[in-house]
Tab-separated table of C-alpha atoms and ligand atoms in Angstrom:
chain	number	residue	atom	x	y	z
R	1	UNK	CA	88.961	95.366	73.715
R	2	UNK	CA	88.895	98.780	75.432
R	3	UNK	CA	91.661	101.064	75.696
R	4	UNK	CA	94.072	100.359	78.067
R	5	UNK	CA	97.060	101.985	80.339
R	6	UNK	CA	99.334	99.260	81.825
R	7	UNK	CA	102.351	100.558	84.077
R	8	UNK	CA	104.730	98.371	84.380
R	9	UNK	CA	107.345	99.112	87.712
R	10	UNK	CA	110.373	97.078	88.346
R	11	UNK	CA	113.287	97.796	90.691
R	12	UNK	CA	116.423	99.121	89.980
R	13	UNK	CA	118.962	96.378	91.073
R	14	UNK	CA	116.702	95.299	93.843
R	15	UNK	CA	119.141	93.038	95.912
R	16	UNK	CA	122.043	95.042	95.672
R	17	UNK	CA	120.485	98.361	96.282
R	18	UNK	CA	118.871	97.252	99.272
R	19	UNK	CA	122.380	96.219	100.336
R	20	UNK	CA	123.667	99.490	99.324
R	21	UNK	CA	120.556	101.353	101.642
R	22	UNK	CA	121.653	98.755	104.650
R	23	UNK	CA	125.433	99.289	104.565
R	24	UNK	CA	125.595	103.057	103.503
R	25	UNK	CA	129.737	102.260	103.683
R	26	UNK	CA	129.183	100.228	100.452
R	27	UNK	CA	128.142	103.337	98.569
R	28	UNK	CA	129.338	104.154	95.263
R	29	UNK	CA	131.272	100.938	94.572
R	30	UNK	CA	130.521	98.128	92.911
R	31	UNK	CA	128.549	95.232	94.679
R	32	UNK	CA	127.517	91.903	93.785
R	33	UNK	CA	125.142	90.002	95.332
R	34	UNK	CA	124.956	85.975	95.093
R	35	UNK	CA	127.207	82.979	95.388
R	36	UNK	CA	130.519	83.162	97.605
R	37	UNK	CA	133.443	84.064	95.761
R	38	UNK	CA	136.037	82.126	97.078
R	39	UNK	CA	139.052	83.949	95.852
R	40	UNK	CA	137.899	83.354	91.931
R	41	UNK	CA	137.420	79.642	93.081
R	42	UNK	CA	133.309	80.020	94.099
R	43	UNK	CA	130.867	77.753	92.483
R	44	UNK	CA	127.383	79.303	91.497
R	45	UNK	CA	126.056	82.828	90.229
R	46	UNK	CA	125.404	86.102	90.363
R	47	UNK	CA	122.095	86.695	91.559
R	48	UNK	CA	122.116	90.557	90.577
R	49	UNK	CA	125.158	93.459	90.539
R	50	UNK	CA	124.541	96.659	91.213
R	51	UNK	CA	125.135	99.522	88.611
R	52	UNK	CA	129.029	100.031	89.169
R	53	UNK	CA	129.355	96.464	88.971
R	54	UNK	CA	127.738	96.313	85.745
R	55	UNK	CA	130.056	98.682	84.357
R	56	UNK	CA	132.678	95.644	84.810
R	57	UNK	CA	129.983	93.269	82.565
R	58	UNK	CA	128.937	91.647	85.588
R	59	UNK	CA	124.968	90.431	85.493
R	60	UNK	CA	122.619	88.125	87.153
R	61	UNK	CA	123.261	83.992	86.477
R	62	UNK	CA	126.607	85.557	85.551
R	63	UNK	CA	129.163	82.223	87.332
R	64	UNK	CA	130.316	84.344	90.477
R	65	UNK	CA	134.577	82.831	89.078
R	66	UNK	CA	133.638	84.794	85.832
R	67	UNK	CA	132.194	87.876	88.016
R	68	UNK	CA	135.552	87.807	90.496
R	69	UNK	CA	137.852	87.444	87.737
R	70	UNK	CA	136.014	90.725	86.269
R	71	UNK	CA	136.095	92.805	89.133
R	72	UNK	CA	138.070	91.028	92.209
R	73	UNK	CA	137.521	94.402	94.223
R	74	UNK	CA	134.043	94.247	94.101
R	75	UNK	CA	131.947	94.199	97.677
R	76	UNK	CA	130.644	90.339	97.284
R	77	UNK	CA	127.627	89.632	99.204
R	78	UNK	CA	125.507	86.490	100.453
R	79	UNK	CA	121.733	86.601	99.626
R	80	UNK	CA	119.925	87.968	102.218
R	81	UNK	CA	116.398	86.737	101.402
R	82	UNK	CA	114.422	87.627	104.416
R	83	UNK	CA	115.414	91.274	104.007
R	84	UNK	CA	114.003	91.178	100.495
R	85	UNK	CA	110.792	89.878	100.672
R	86	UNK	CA	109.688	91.766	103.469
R	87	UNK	CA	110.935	94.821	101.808
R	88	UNK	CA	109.180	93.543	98.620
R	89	UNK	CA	105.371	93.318	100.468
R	90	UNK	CA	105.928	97.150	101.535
R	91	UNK	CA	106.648	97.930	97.813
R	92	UNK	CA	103.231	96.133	97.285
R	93	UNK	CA	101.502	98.304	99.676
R	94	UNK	CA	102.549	101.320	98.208
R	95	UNK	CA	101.339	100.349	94.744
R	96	UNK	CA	98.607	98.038	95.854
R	97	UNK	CA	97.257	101.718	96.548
R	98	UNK	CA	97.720	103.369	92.974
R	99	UNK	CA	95.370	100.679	91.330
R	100	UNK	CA	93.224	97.691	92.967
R	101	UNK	CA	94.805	95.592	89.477
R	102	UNK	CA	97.863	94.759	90.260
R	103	UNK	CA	99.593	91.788	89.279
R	104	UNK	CA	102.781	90.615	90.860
R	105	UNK	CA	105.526	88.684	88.481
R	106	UNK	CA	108.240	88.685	91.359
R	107	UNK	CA	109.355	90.075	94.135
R	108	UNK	CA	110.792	93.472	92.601
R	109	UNK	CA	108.007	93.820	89.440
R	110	UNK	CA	104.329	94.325	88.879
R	111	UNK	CA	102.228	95.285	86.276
R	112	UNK	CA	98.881	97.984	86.850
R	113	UNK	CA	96.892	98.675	85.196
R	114	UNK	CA	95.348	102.410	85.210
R	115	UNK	CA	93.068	102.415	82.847
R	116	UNK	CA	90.410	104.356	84.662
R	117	UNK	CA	92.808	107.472	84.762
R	118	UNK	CA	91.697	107.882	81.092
R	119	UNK	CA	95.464	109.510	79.908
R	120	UNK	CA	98.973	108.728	79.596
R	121	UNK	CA	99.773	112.067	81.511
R	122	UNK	CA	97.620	111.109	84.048
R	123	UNK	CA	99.701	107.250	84.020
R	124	UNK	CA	102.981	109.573	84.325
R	125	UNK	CA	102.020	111.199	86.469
R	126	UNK	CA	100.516	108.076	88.978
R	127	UNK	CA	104.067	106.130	88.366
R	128	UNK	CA	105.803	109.298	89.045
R	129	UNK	CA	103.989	109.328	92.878
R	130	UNK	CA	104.684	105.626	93.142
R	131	UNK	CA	108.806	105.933	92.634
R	132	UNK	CA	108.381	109.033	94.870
R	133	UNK	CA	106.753	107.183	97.632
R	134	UNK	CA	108.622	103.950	97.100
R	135	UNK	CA	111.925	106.769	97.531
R	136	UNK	CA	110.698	108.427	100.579
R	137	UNK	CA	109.322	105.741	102.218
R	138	UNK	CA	111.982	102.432	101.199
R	139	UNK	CA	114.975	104.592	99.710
R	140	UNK	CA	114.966	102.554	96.941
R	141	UNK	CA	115.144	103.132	92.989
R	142	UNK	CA	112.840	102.259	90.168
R	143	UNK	CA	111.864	102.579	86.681
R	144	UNK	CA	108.763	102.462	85.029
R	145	UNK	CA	107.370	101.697	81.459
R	146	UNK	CA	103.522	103.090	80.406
R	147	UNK	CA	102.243	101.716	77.507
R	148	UNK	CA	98.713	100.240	75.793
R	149	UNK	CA	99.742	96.881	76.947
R	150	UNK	CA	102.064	94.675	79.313
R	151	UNK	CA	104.394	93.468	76.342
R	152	UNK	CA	104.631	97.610	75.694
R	153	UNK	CA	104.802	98.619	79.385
R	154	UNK	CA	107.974	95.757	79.904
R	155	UNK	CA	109.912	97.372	76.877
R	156	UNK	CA	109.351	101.163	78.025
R	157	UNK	CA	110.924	100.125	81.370
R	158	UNK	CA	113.593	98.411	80.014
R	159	UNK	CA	114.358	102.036	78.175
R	160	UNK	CA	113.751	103.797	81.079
R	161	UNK	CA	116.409	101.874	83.682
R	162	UNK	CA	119.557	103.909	84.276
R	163	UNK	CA	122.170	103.579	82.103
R	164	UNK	CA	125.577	102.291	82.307
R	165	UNK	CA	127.126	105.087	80.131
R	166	UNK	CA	126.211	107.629	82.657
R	167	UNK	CA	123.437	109.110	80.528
R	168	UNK	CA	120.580	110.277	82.205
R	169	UNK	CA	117.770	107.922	82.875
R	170	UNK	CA	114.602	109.255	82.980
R	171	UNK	CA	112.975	106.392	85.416
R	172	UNK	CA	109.331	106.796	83.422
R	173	UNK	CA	108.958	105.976	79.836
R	174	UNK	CA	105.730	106.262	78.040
R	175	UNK	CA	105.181	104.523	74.681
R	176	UNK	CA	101.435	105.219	72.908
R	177	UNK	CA	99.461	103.015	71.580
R	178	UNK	CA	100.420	104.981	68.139
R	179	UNK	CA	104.072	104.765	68.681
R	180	UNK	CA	104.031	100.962	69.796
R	181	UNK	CA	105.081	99.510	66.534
R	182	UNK	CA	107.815	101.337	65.746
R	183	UNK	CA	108.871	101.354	68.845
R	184	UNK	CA	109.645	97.414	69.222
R	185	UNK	CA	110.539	97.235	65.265
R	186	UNK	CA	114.626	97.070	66.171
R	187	UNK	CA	114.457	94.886	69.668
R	188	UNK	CA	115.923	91.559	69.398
R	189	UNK	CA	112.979	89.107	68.553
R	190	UNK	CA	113.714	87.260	72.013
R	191	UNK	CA	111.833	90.426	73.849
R	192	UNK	CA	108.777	89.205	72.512
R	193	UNK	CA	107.306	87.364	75.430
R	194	UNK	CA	106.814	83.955	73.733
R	195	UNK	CA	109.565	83.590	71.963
R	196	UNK	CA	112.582	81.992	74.285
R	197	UNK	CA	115.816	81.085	73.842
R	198	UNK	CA	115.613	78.062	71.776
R	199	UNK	CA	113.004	79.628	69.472
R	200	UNK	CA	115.025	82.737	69.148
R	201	UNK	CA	118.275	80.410	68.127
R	202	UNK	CA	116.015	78.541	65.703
R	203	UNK	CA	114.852	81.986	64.229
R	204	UNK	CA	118.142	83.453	64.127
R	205	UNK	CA	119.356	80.705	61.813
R	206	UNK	CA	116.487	81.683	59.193
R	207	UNK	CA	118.055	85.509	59.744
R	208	UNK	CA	115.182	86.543	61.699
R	209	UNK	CA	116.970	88.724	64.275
R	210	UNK	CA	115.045	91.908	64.777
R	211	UNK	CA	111.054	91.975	65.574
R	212	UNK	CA	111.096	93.907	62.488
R	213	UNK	CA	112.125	90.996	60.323
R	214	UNK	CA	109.641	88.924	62.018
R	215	UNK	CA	106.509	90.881	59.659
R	216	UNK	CA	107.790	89.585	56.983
R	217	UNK	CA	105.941	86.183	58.262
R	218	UNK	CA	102.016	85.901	57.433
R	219	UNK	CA	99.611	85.087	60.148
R	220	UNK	CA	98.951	82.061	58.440
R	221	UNK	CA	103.552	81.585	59.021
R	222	UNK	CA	103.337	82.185	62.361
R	223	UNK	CA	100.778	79.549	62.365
R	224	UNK	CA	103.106	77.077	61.223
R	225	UNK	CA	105.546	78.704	63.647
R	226	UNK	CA	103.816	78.804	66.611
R	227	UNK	CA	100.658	76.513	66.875
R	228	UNK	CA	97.533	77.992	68.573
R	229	UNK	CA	99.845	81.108	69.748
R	230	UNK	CA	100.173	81.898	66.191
R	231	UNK	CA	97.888	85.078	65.865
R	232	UNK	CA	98.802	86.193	69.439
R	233	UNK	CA	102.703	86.119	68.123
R	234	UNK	CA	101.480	87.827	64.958
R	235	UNK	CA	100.050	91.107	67.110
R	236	UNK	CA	102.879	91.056	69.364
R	237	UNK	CA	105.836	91.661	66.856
R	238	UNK	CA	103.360	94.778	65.577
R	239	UNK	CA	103.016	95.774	69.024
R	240	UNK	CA	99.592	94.185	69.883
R	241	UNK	CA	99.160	92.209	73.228
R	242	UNK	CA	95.786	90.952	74.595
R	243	UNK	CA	97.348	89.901	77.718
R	244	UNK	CA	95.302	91.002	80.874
R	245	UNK	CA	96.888	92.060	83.823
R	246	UNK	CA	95.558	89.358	86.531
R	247	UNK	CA	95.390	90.792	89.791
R	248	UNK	CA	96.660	88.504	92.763
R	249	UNK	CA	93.961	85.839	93.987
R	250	UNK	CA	94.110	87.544	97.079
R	251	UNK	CA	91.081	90.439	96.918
R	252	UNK	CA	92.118	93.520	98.411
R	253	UNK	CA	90.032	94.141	101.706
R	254	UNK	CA	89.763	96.796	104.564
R	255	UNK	CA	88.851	96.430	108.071
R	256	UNK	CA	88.777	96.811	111.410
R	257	UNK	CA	88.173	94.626	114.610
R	258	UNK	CA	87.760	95.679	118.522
R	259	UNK	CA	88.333	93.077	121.306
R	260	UNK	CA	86.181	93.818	124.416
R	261	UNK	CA	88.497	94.309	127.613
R	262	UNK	CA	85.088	91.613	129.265
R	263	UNK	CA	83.256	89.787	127.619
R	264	UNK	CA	80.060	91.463	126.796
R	265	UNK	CA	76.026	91.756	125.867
R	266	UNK	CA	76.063	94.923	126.739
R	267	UNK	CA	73.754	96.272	124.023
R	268	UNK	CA	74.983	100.049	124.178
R	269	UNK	CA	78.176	99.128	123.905
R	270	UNK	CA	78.232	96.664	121.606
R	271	UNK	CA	76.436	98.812	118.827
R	272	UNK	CA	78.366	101.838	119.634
R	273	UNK	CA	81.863	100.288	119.080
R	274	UNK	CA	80.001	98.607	116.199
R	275	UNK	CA	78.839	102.047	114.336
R	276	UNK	CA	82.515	103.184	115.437
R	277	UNK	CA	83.784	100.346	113.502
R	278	UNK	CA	81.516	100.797	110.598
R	279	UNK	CA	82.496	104.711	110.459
R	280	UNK	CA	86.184	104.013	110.559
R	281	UNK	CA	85.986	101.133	107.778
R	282	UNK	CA	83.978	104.033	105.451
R	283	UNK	CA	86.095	106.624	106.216
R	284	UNK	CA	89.357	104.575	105.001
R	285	UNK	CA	87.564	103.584	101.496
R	286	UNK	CA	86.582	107.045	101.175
R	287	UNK	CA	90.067	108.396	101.381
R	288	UNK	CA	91.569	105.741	99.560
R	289	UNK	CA	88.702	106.518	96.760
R	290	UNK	CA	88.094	102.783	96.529
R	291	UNK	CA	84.558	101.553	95.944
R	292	UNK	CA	83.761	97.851	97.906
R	293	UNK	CA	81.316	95.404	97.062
R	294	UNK	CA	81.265	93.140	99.651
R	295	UNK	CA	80.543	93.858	103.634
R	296	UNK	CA	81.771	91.436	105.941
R	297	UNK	CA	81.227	90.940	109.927
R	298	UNK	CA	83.248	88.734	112.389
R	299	UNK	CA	81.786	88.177	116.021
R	300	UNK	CA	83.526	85.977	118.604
R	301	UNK	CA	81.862	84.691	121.220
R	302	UNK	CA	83.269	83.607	124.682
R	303	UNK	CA	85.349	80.311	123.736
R	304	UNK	CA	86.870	81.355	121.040
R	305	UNK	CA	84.117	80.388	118.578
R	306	UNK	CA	84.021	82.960	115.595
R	307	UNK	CA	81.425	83.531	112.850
R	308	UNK	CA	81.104	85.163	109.837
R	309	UNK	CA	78.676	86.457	107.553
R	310	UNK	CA	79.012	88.503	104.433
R	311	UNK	CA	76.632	90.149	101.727
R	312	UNK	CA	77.642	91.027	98.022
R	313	UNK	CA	76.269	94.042	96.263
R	314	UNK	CA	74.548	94.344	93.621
R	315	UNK	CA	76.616	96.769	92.241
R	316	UNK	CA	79.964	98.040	93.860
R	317	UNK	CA	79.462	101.367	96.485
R	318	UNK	CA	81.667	104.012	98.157
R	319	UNK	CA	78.668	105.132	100.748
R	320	UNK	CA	79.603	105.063	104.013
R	321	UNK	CA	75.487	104.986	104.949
R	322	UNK	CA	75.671	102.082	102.476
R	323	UNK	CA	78.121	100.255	104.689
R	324	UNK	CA	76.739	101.063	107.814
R	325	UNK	CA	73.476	99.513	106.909
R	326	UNK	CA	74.487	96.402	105.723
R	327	UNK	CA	77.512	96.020	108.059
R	328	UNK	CA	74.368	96.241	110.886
R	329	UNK	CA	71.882	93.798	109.068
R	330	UNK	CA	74.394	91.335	109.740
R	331	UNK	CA	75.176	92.274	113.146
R	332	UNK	CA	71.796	92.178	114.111
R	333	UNK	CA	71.376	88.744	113.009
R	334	UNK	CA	74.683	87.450	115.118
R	335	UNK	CA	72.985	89.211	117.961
R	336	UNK	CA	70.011	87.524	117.583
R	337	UNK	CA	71.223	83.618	116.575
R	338	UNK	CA	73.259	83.583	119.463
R	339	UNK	CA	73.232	84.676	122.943
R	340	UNK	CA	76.430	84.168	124.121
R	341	UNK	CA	78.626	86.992	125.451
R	342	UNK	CA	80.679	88.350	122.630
R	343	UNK	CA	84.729	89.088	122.893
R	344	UNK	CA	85.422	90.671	119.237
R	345	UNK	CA	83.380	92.033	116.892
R	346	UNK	CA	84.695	93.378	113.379
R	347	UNK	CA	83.684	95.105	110.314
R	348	UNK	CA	85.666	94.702	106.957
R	349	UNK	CA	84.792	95.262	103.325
R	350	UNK	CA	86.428	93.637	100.000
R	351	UNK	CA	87.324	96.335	97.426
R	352	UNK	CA	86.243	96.101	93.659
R	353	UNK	CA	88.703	95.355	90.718
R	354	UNK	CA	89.279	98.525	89.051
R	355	UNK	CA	88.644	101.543	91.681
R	356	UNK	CA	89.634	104.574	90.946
R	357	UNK	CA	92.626	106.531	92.711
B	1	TTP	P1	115.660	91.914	87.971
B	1	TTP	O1	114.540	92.900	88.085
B	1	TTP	O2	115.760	91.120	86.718
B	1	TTP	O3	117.050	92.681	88.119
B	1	TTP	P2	117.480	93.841	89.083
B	1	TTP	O4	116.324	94.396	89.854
B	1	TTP	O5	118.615	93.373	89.932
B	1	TTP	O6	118.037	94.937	88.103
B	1	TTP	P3	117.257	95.831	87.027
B	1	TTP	O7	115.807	95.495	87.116
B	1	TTP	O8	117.554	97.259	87.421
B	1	TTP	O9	117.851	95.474	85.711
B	1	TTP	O10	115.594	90.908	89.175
B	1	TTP	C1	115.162	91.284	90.467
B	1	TTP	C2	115.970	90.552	91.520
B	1	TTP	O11	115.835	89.151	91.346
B	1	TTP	C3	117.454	90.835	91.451
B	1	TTP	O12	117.813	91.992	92.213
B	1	TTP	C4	118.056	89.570	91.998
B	1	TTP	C5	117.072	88.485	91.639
B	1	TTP	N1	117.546	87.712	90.482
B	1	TTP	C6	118.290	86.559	90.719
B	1	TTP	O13	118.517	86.182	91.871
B	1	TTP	N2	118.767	85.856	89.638
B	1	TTP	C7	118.544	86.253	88.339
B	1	TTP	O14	119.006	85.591	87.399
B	1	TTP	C8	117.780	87.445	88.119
B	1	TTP	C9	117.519	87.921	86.707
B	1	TTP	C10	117.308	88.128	89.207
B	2	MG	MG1	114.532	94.859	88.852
């Protein structure tokens, strides 16, 4: 496998600090969000405490009576779960933008992966611009872990979260592929993505507590241990994880769309708002640096009734000429299947995996 650079970006006490940015009174003291209190009565959990609330030992699934008889003085707070996942998706587009593989786990993490920037300096220095745009733009806090896979990135942004002593977090932490083994060698074993709770107990009664203590098991062990995971399990506790970073189903795309004011034929107009189209599709690839390999066109006719056609590359392009052309082969052939009047025409390309900043 190639070398990689995976960032891995997850928010600083998502819930609660977007209730801290929407009630700027709450500021500074501790808030939890989740199940009603009730007085130290409540049923259910804490879905996630902010930072001063932590400082009381009050965490997410935390029961809320536990949490209140912690910190009664807390601010206590309802979910709010409409406010979160629409801040969430504009999180998304800010990174969606860093790296066209992205992969989603929930609504506050993702993994990238930047391996076309070549460095870890050059990683830094991408999640760096992400937590500053994801500050300007959302006022809201992250961390982020770099590392030569996701299993690495996850730790280094567990190390890099603010800490609840007071010492200064640094919000980026980079951990080499040389430095990966050591690294993990004192974790408990149950950071080791496939190893859960109950395996963890089991292992804990054979003293295996640390990942260290977990290379004292062959591969041929972990085997026994594990089943068909076995040599997976036996890379990961030596810092080695094959995992790839799966970007969403959804591919990335760009485009653009004019409705007529009339319906039209008008063959002037219709290929001069189409080249407009075509020029303002290229120009946003171009400045995003993205290359696309696949050019799409939407007509509508009077009535409603919409087509599409589309043509794949051969190989993925960032020429706006290259665009143009096809984007017009395929117009061209609308305009001569069907005569109707057209209301909308559009141009839009999907991006390929792996562009470049
Ligand atoms: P996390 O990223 O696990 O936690 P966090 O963002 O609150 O804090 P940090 O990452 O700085 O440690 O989860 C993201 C959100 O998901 C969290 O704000 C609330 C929600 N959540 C629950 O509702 N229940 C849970 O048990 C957990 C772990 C999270
Ligand atoms: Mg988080």
């Amino acid at each position: 496998m190639e070398k990689r650079i995976i960032i891995h970006l997850d928010m600083d006490a998502f819930f609660a600090a977007i209730e801290e940015r929407e009630n700027p009174q709450f500021r500074g003291k501790p808030i939890v969000v989740g199940a009603e209190p009730k007085g130290g009565k409540g049923r259910g959990v804490v879905s996630t405490a902010n930072y001063e609330a932590r400082k009381f030992g009050i965490h997410s699934a935390l029961p809320i009576s536990k949490a209140y008889a912690l910190c009664p003085d807390a601010v206590y707070l309802p979910p709010n779960f409409e406010l979160y996942s629409k801040v969430s998706s504009n999180i998304m587009k800010i990174i969606n933008e860093a790296s066209a593989l992205v992969e989603q786990v929930s609504l506050d993490e993702v993994y990238i992966d930047v391996s076309f920037l070549k460095s870890y300096e050059e990683a830094k220095r991408a999640a760096e611009q992400m937590r500053k745009s994801i500050r300007d733009q959302e006022q809201l806090p992250c961390s982020c872990g770099i590392g030569p896979n996701k299993m690495i990135a996850k730790m280094a942004c567990e190390a890099a979260k603010p800490r609840l002593d007071g010492g200064r977090a640094d919000g980026v932490k980079t951990v080499p592929e040389n430095e990966a083994e050591a690294f993990i060698e004192n974790l408990d074993i149950q950071k080791i993505p496939g190893i859960g709770i109950k395996t963890a107990q089991i292992l804990r009664l054979s003293d295996f507590k640390k990942v260290v203590d977990l290379k004292k098991l062959s591969e041929h062990d972990m085997e026994d241990l594990f089943g068909a995971r076995g040599k997976a399990m036996y890379g990961r506790v030596r810092g080695r994880d094959e995992d790839p970073v799966l970007a969403e189903h959804e591919v990335k795309s760009i485009g653009k769309e004019i409705t007529f004011e009339q319906d039209t034929r008008d063959p002037e107009l219709l290929i001069r708002s189409f080249e407009h189209l075509a020029k303002q599709v290229a120009q946003e690839v171009r400045e995003q640096g993205l290359h696309f390999k696949t050019v799409g066109v939407v007509c509508r006719f009077t009535g409603f009734e919409t087509h599409t056609k589309a043509k794949t590359l051969s190989q993925p392009s960032r020429e706006g000429a290259v665009l143009r052309a096809e984007a017009m082969k395929l117009f061209l052939k609308f305009l001569l299947e069907k005569q109707k009047p057209i209301r909308l025409i559009g141009v839009r390309v999907q991006i390929a995996p792996l562009s470049p900043v």
